[in-house]
Coordinates of C-alpha atoms and ligand atoms in Angstrom, one line a residue:
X1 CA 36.4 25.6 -7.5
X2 CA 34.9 22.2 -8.0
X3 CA 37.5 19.8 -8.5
X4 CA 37.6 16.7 -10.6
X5 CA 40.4 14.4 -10.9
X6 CA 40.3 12.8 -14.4
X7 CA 42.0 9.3 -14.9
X8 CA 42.2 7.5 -18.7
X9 CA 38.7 7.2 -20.2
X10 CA 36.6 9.1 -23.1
X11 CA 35.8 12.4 -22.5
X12 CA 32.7 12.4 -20.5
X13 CA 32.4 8.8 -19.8
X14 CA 32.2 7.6 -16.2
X15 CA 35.8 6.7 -16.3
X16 CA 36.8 9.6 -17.0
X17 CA 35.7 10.8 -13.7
X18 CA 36.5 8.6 -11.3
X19 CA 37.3 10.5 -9.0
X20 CA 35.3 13.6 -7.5
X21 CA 34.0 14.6 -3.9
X22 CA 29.8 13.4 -4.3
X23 CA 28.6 11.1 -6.3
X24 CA 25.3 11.3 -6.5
X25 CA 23.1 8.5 -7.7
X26 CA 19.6 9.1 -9.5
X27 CA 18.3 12.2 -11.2
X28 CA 15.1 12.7 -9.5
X29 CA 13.8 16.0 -7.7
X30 CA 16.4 14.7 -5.0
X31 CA 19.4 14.1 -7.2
X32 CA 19.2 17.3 -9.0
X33 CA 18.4 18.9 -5.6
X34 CA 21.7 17.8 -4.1
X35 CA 24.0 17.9 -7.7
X36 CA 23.1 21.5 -7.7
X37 CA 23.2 21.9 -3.4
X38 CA 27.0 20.1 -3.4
X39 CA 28.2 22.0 -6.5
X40 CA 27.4 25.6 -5.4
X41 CA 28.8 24.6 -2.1
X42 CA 31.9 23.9 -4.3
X43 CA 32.3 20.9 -4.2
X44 CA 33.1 18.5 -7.7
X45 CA 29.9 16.3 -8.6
X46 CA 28.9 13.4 -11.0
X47 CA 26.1 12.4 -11.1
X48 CA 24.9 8.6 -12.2
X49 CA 21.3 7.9 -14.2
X50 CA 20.4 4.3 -14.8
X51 CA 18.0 5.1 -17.6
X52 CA 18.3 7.5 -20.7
X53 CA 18.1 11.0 -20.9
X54 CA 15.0 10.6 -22.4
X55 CA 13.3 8.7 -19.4
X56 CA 15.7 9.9 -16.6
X57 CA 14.1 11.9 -13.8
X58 CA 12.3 8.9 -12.8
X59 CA 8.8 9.9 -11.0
X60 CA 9.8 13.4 -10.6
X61 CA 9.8 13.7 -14.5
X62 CA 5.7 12.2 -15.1
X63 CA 4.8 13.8 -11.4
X64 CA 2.5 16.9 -10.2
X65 CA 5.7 18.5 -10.3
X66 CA 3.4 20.7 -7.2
X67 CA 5.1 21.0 -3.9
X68 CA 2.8 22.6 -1.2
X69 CA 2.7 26.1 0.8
X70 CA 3.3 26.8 4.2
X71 CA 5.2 29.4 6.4
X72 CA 4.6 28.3 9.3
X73 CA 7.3 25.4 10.1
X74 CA 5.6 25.5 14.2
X75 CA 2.1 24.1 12.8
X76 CA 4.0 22.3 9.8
X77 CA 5.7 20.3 12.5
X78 CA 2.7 20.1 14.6
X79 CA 0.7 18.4 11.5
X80 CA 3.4 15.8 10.2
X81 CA 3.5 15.0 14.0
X82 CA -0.4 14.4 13.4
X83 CA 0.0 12.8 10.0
X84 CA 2.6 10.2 11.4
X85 CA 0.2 8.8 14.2
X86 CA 1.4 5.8 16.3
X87 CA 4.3 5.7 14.3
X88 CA 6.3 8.3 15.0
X89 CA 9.7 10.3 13.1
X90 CA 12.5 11.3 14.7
X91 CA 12.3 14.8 16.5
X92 CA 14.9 16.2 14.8
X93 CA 13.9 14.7 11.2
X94 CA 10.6 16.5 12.3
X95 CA 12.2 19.7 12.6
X96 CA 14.6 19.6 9.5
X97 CA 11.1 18.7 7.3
X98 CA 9.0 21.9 8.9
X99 CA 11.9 24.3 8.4
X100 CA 12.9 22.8 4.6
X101 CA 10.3 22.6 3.2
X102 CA 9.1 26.3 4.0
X103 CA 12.1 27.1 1.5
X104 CA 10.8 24.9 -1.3
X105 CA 9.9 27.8 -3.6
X106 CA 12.4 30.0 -2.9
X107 CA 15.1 27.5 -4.0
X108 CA 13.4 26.8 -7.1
X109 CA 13.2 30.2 -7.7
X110 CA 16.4 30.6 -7.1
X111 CA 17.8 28.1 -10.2
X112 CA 15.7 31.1 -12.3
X113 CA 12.3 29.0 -12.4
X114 CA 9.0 31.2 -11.8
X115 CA 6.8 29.4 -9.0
X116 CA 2.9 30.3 -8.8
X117 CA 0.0 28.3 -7.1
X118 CA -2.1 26.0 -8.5
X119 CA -5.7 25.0 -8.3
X120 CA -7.6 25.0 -4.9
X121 CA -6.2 22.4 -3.1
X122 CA -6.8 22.5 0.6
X123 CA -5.1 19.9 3.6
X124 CA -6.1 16.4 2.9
X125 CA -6.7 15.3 6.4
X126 CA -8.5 19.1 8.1
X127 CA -9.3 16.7 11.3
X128 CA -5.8 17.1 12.2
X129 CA -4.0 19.7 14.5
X130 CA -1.4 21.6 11.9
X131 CA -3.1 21.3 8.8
X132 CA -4.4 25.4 9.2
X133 CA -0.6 25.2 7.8
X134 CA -1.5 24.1 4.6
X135 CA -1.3 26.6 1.8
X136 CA -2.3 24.4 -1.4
X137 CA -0.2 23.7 -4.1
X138 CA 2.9 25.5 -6.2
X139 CA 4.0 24.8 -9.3
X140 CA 6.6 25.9 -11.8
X141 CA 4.7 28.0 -14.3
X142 CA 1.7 27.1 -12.1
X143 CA 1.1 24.1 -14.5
X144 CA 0.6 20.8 -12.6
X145 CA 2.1 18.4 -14.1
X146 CA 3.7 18.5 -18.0
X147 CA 7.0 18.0 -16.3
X148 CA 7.9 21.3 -15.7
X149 CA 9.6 20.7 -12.9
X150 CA 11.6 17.9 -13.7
X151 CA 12.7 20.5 -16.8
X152 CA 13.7 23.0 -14.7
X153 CA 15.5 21.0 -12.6
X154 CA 17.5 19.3 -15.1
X155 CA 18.1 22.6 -16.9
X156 CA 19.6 23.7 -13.5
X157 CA 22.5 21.0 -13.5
X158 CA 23.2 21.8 -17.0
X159 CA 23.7 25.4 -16.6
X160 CA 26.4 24.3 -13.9
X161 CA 28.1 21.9 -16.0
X162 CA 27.5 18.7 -13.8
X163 CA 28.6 16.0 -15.5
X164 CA 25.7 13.8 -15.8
X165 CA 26.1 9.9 -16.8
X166 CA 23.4 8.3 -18.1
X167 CA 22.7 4.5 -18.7
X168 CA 25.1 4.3 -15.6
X169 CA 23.2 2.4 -13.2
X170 CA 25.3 2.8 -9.7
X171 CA 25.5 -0.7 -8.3
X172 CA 27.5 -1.5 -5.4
X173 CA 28.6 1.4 -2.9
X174 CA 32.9 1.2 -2.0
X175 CA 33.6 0.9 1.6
X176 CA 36.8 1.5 3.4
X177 CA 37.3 -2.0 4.8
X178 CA 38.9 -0.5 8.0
X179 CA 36.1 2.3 9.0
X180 CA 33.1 1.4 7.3
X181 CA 32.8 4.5 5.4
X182 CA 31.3 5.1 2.3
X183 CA 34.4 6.3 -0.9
X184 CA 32.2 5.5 -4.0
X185 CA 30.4 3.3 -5.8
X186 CA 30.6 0.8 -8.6
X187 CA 28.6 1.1 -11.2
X188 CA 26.6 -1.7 -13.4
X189 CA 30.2 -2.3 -15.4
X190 CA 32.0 -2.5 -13.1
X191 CA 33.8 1.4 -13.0
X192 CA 34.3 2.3 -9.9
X193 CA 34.1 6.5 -8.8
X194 CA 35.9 7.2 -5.7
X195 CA 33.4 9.9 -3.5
X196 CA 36.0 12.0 -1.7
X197 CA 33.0 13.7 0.4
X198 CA 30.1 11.4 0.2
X199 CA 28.0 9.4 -2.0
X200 CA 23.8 10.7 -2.2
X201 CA 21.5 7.8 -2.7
X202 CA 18.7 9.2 -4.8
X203 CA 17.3 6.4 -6.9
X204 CA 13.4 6.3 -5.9
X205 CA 12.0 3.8 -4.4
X206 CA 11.0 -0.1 -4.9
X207 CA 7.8 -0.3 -6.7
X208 CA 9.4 -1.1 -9.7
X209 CA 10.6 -4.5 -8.0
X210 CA 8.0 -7.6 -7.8
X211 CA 9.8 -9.0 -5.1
X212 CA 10.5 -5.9 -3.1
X213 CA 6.4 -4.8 -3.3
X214 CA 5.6 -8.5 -2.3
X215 CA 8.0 -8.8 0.9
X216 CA 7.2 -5.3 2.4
X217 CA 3.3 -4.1 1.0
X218 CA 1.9 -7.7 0.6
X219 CA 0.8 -6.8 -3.1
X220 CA 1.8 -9.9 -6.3
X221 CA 3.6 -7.9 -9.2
X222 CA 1.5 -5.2 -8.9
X223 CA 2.0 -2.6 -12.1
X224 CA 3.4 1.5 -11.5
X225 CA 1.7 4.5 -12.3
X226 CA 5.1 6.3 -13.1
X227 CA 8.7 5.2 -13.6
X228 CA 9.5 1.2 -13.4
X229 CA 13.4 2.2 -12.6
X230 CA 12.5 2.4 -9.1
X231 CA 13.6 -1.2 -8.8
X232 CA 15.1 -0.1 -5.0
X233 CA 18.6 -0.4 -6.0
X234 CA 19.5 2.5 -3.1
X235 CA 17.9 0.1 -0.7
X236 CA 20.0 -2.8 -1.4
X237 CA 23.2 -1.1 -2.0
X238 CA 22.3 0.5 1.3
X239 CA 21.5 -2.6 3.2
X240 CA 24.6 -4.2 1.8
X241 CA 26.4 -1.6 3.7
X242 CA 24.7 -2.0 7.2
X243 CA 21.5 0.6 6.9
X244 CA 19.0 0.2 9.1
X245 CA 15.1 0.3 7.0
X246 CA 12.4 2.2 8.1
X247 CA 8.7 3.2 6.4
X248 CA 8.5 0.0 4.4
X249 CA 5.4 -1.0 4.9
X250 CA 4.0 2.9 3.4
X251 CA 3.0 3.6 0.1
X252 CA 0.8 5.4 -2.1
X253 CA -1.4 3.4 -4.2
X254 CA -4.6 4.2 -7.3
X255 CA -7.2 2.5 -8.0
X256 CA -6.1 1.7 -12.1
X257 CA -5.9 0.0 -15.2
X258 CA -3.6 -2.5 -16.4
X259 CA -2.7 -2.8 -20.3
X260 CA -1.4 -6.4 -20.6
X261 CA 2.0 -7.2 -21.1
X262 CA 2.9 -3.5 -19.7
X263 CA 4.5 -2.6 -16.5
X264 CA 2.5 0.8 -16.3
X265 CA -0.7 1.2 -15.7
X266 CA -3.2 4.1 -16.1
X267 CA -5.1 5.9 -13.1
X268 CA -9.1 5.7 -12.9
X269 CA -10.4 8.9 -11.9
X270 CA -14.3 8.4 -12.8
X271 CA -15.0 12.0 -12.9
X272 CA -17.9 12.1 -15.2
X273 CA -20.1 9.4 -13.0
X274 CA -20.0 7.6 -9.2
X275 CA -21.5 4.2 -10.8
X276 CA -19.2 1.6 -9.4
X277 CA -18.1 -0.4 -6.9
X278 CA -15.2 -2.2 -5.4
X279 CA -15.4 -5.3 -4.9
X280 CA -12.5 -8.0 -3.6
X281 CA -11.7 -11.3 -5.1
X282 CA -14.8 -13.1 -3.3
X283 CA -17.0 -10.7 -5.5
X284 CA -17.7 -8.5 -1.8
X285 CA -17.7 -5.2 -1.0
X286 CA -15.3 -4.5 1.9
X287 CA -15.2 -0.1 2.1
X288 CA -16.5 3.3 0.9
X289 CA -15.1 3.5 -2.4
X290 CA -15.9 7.4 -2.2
X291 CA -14.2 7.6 1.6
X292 CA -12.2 11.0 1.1
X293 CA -8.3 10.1 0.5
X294 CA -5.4 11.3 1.3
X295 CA -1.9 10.5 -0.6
X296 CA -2.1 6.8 0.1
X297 CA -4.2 6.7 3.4
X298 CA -8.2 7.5 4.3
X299 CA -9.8 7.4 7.4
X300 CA -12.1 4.3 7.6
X301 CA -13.6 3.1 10.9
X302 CA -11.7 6.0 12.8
X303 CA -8.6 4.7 11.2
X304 CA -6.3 5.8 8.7
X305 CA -5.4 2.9 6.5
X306 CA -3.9 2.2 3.5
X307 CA -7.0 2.9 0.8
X308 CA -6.4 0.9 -1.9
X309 CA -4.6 -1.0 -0.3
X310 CA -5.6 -4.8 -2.0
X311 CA -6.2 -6.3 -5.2
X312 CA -9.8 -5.8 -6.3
X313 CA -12.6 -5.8 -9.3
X314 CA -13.5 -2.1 -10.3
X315 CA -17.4 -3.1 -11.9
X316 CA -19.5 -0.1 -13.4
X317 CA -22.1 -0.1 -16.3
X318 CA -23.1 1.6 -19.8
X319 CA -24.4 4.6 -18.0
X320 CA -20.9 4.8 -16.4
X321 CA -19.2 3.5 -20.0
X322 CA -20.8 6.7 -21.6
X323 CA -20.3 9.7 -19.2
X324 CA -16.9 10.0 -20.1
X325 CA -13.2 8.9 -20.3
X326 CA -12.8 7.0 -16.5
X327 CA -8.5 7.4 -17.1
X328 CA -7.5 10.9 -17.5
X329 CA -5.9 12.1 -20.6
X330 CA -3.0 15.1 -20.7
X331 CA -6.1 17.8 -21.3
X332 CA -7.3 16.7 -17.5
X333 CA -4.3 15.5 -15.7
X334 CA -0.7 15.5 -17.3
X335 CA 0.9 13.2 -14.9
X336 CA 1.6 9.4 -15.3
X337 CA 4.2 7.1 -17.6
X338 CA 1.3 6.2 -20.1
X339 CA 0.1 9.7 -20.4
X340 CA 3.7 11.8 -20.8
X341 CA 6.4 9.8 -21.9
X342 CA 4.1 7.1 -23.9
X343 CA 1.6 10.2 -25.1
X344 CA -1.5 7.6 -24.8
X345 CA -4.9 9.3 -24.9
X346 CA -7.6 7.8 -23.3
X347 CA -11.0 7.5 -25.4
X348 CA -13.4 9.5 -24.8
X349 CA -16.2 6.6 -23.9
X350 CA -13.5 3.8 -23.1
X351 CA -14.6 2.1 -25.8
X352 CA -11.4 1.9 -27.6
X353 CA -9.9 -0.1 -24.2
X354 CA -12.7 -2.3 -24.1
X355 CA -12.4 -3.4 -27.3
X356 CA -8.3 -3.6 -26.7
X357 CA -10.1 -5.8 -24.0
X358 CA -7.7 -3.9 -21.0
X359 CA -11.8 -3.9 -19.5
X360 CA -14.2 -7.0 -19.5
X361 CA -17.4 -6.8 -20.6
X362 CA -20.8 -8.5 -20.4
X363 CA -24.6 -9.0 -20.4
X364 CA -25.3 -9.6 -17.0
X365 CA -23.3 -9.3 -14.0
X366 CA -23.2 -13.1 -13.5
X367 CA -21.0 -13.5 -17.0
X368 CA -18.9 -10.5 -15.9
X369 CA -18.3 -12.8 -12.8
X370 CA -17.2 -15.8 -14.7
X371 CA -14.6 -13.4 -17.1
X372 CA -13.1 -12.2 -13.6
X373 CA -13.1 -15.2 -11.9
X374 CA -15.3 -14.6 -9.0
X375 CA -18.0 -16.4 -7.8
X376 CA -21.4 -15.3 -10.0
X377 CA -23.9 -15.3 -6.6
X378 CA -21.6 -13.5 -4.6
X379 CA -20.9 -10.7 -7.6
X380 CA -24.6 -10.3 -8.6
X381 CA -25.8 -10.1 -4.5
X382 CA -23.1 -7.1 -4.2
X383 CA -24.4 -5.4 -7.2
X384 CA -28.0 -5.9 -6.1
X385 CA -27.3 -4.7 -2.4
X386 CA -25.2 -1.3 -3.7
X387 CA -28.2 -0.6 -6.0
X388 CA -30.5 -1.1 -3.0
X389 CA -28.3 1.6 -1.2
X390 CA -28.5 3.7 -4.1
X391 CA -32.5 3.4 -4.2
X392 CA -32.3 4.1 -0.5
X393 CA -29.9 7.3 -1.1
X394 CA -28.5 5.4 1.8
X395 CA -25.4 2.6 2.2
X396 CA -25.8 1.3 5.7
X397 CA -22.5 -1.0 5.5
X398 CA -19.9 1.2 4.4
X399 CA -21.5 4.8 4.8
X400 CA -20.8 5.8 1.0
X401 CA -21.9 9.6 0.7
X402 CA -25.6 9.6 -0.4
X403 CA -24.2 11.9 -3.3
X404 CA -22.3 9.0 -5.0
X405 CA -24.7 6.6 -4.9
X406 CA -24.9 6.3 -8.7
X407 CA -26.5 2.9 -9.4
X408 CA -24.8 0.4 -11.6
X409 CA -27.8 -1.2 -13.0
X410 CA -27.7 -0.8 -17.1
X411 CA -25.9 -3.4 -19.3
X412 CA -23.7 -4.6 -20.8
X413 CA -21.9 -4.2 -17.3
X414 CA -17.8 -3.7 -17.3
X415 CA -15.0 -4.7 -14.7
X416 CA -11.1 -4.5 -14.5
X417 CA -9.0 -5.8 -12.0
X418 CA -7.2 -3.1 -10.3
X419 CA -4.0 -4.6 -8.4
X420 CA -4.0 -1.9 -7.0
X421 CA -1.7 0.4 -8.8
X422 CA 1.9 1.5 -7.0
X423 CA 2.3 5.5 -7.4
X424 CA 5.3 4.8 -5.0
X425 CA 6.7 3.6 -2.1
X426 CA 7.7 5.5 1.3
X427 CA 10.7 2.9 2.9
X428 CA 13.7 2.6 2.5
X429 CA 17.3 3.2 4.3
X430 CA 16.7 5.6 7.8
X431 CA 18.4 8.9 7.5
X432 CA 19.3 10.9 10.5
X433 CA 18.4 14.7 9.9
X434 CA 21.2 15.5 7.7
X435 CA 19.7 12.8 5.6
X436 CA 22.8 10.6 6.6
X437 CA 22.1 6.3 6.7
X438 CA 22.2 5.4 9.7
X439 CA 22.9 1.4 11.1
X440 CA 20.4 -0.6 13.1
X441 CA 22.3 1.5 16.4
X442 CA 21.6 4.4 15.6
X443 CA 25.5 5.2 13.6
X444 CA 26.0 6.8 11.0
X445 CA 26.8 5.2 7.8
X446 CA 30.5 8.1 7.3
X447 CA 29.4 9.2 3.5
X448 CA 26.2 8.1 3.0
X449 CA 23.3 10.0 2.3
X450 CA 19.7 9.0 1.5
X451 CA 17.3 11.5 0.2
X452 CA 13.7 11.5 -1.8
X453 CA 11.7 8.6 -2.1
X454 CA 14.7 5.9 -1.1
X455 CA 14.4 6.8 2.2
X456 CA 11.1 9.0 2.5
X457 CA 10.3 11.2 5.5
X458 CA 6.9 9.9 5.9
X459 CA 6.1 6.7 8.3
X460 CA 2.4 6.8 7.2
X461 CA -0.3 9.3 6.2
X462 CA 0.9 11.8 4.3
X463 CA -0.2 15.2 2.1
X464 CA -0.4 16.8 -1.5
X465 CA 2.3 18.1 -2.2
X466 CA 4.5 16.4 0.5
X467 CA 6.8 14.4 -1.7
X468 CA 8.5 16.5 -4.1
X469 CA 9.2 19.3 -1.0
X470 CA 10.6 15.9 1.3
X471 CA 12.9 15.1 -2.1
X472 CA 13.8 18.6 -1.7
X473 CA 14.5 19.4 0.8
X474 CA 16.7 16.4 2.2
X475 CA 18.3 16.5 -1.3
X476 CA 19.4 19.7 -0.6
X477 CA 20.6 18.9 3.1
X478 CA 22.3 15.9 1.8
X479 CA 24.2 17.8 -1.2
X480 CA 25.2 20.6 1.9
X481 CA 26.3 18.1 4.4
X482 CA 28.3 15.9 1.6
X483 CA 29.9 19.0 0.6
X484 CA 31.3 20.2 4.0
X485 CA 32.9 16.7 4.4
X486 CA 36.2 16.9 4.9
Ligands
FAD1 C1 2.1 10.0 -11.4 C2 2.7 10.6 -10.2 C3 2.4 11.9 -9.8 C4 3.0 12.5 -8.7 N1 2.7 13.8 -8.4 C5 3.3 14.4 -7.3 C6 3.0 15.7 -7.0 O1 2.4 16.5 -7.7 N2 3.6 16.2 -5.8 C7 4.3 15.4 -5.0 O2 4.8 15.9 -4.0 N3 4.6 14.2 -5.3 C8 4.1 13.6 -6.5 N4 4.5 12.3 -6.8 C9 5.5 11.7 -6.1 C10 6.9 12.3 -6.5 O3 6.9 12.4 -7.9 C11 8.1 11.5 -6.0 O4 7.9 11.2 -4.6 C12 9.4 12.3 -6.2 O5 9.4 12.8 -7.5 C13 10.5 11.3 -5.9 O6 11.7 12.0 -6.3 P1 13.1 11.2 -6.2 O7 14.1 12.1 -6.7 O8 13.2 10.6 -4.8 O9 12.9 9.9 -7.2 P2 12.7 9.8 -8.8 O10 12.1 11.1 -9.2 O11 11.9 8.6 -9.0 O12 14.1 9.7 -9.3 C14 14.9 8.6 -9.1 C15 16.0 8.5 -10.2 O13 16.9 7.5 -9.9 C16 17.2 6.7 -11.0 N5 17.8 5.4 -10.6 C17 17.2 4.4 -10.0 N6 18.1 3.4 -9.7 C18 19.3 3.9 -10.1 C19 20.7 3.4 -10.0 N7 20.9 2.1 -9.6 N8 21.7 4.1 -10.5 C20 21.5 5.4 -11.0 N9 20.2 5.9 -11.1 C21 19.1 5.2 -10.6 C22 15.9 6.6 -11.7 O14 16.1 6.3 -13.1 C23 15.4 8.0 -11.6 O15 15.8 8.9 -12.6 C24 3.9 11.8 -8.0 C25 4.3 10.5 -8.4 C26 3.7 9.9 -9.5 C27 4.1 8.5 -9.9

């Protein structure tokens, strides 16, 4: 039976439970995954939200929701091996990911949610040895996006009777002063919750934090494309604890659109025309726009590098303007902050953000120059040159595919700056293959557990899918292992 051991305080107030055996902190595909993991183990469970209900669930609530297929955790293993490069993970966090994540969809099914694929996605990087493994997307309902998981996996810790604090941001994490170990946390008020078992850091990652984003990816107060509560508050409380980091320098970035004064952005998709070009803040080209892209990464000069990875000017034209929205609405791709939780709808030929003024416009490219602040020669020699390529069918610098060469050569012209957007970060404390935080030696951090995007598995390229099965599945080893504490 799970056991709580209630001490003076309203009826389901954090007080009220200060005492239980996990704690676990965020309520994110990783918190819900270990609430529900830790309680059917039987073990007692609170869990903490910072935000509301009504915004809790952080980017697993505006996400994909898709997790992807495979049964084959040999070749699974074989392809994150691939995917990680020069940087390598940890054997046995390899192993842990290849055999997890092959039980995604049974889990889910398990908490009574019907799972079915999705679309035609195939492996993002089919260079590599292991992606055969990849079976393309699933999906609750086998609806991308609408936040269909994040529904199903909050309905799953309600039906267990979790108790579930929200507007309780966890703060500071208890120590025993004598071992080291992790007995609770602290939350924003100051309440402290003893953790008889362990305590499951699940709070996202840092893209929400200025500071954090400028220290580890090099990128001024760039804007989110989902929830801005992932301010890293895991990290710290971790650090402040002894963790050792890892992945901090990996992330997974869109090209997008800011609306001023907002800390979301909006994702530009231009699906209805190729005319535009990236340009940096000397008003130069510097890649293949079009370069196929993985989750964050795309192979560029026989590398894979972060793509976008740096501030830059998105310019197109009125041929461009017209085909069609260039930001997604719900009908096309129900995923984002601005597009689920805020309901915005994108017009249909941008003009309603234009005139909001969220996208500069002008008569000649020069002018569009001066309203970005770039130099006017530079911009209008970049414009001329890709328009050459186009004419051509052929870009010689960057080796854009002849089939997007869609000139940008009818005004008024347009341009946004595009910062780029954060989707979300990868680092964050290192987890053994329990998902336990480990110190800078290689010890484990007793009653501490990291899980989802606080601590993701990936050190650099990464796949579809890949992120809601690592939240997963190391919230589900995390909930297991915190529950068999003794
Ligand atoms: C637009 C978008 C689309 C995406 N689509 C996909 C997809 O289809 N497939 C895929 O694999 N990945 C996708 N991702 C990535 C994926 O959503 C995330 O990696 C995953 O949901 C992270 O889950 P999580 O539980 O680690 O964190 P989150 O889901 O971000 O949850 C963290 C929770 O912790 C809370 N929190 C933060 N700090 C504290 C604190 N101090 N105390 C208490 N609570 C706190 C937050 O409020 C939040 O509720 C997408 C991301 C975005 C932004």
């Amino acid at each position: 039976m799970p056991r709580t051991t209630p001490r003076p305080g309203p009826a389901g107030s954090p007080e009220a439970a200060a005492e239980t055996d996990v704690v676990v902190v965020g309520m994110g595909a990783a918190g819900c995954a270990a609430a529900v993991t830790a309680h059917d183990a039987g073990a007692s469970v609170v869990v903490l939200e910072k935000t509301s209900a009504a915004e809790s669930g952080g980017n697993t609530r505006v996400s994909g929701g898709a997790w992807f297929q495979h049964d084959d955790p040999e070749r699974a293993a074989v392809y994150l091996r691939a995917l990680a490069g020069d940087r390598p993970i940890p054997e046995p966090v390899v192993r842990a990911w290849a055999e997890g994540t092959r039980e995604v969809s049974a889990w889910i099914e398990s908490l009574g949610a019907r799972v079915l694929p999705t679309g035609d996605y195939t492996a993002e990087y089919p260079e590599l040895p292991g992606s055969d493994c990849y079976g393309g997307y699933l999906c609750v309902e086998g609806v991308l996006g609408d936040g269909r998981l994040f529904t199903a996996l909050e309905k799953a810790v309600r039906e267990r009777g979790i108790p579930v604090h929200h507007e309780t941001p966890a703060e500071q994490l208890l120590t025993d002063p004598a071992t080291g170990a992790v007995t609770g946390v602290r939350t924003a008020t100051g309440t402290p919750i003893r953790a008889r078992r362990g305590v499951v850091l699940a709070t996202g990652g840092f893209e929400g934090d200025p500071e954090l984003v400028r220290t580890h990816l090099g990128l001024h107060d760039v804007p989110v494309w989902g929830s801005t509560a992932a301010t890293g508050d895991g990290l710290r409380m971790a650090q402040r604890v002894g963790a050792d980091l890892w992945h901090m320098d990996n992330m997974m970035a869109v090209d997008g659109i800011t609306r001023p004064g907002s800390r979301h952005a909006f994702f530009a998709m231009f699906l209805y025309s190729h005319g535009y070009l990236w340009v940096d803040e000397s008003g130069e080209r510097f890649v293949d726009e079009c370069a196929p892209s993985g989750h964050g990464q795309a192979l560029v000069d026989g590398r894979y590098v972060l793509k976008p990875g740096r501030p830059m000017h998105v310019v197109f034209d009125e041929r461009t303007r017209r085909a069609g929205p260039i930001s997604p609405d719900a009908d096309v791709l129900a995923v984002g902050w601005n597009v689920l939780v805020e309901g915005y709808r994108w017009s249909k030929d941008n003009s309603v953000e234009i005139e909001r003024g969220w996208i500069h416009r002008a008569d000649t490219v020069a002018e569009l120059a001066d309203l970005l602040g770039v130099p006017p020669a530079r911009l209008t020699a970049s414009v001329r040159e890709y328009n050459e390529a186009c004419a051509a069918g052929r870009d010689d610098r960057f080796g854009r595919s002849p089939a997007t060469l869609d000139p940008v050569t009818e005004p008024p012209y347009y341009a946004y700056r595009s910062g780029p957007v954060l989707a979300w970060t990868n680092g964050g404390p290192r987890r053994d293959e329990h998902a336990r935080v480990l110190r800078p030696t290689g010890e484990v951090i007793e009653g501490l557990y990291a899980a989802g995007t606080v601590s993701s598995t990936y050190s650099w390229a990464k796949d579809g899918g890949f992120h809601i099965a690592d939240a997963i599945v190391f919230g589900r080893v995390a909930g297991a292992h915190a529950a068999a504490r003794t």
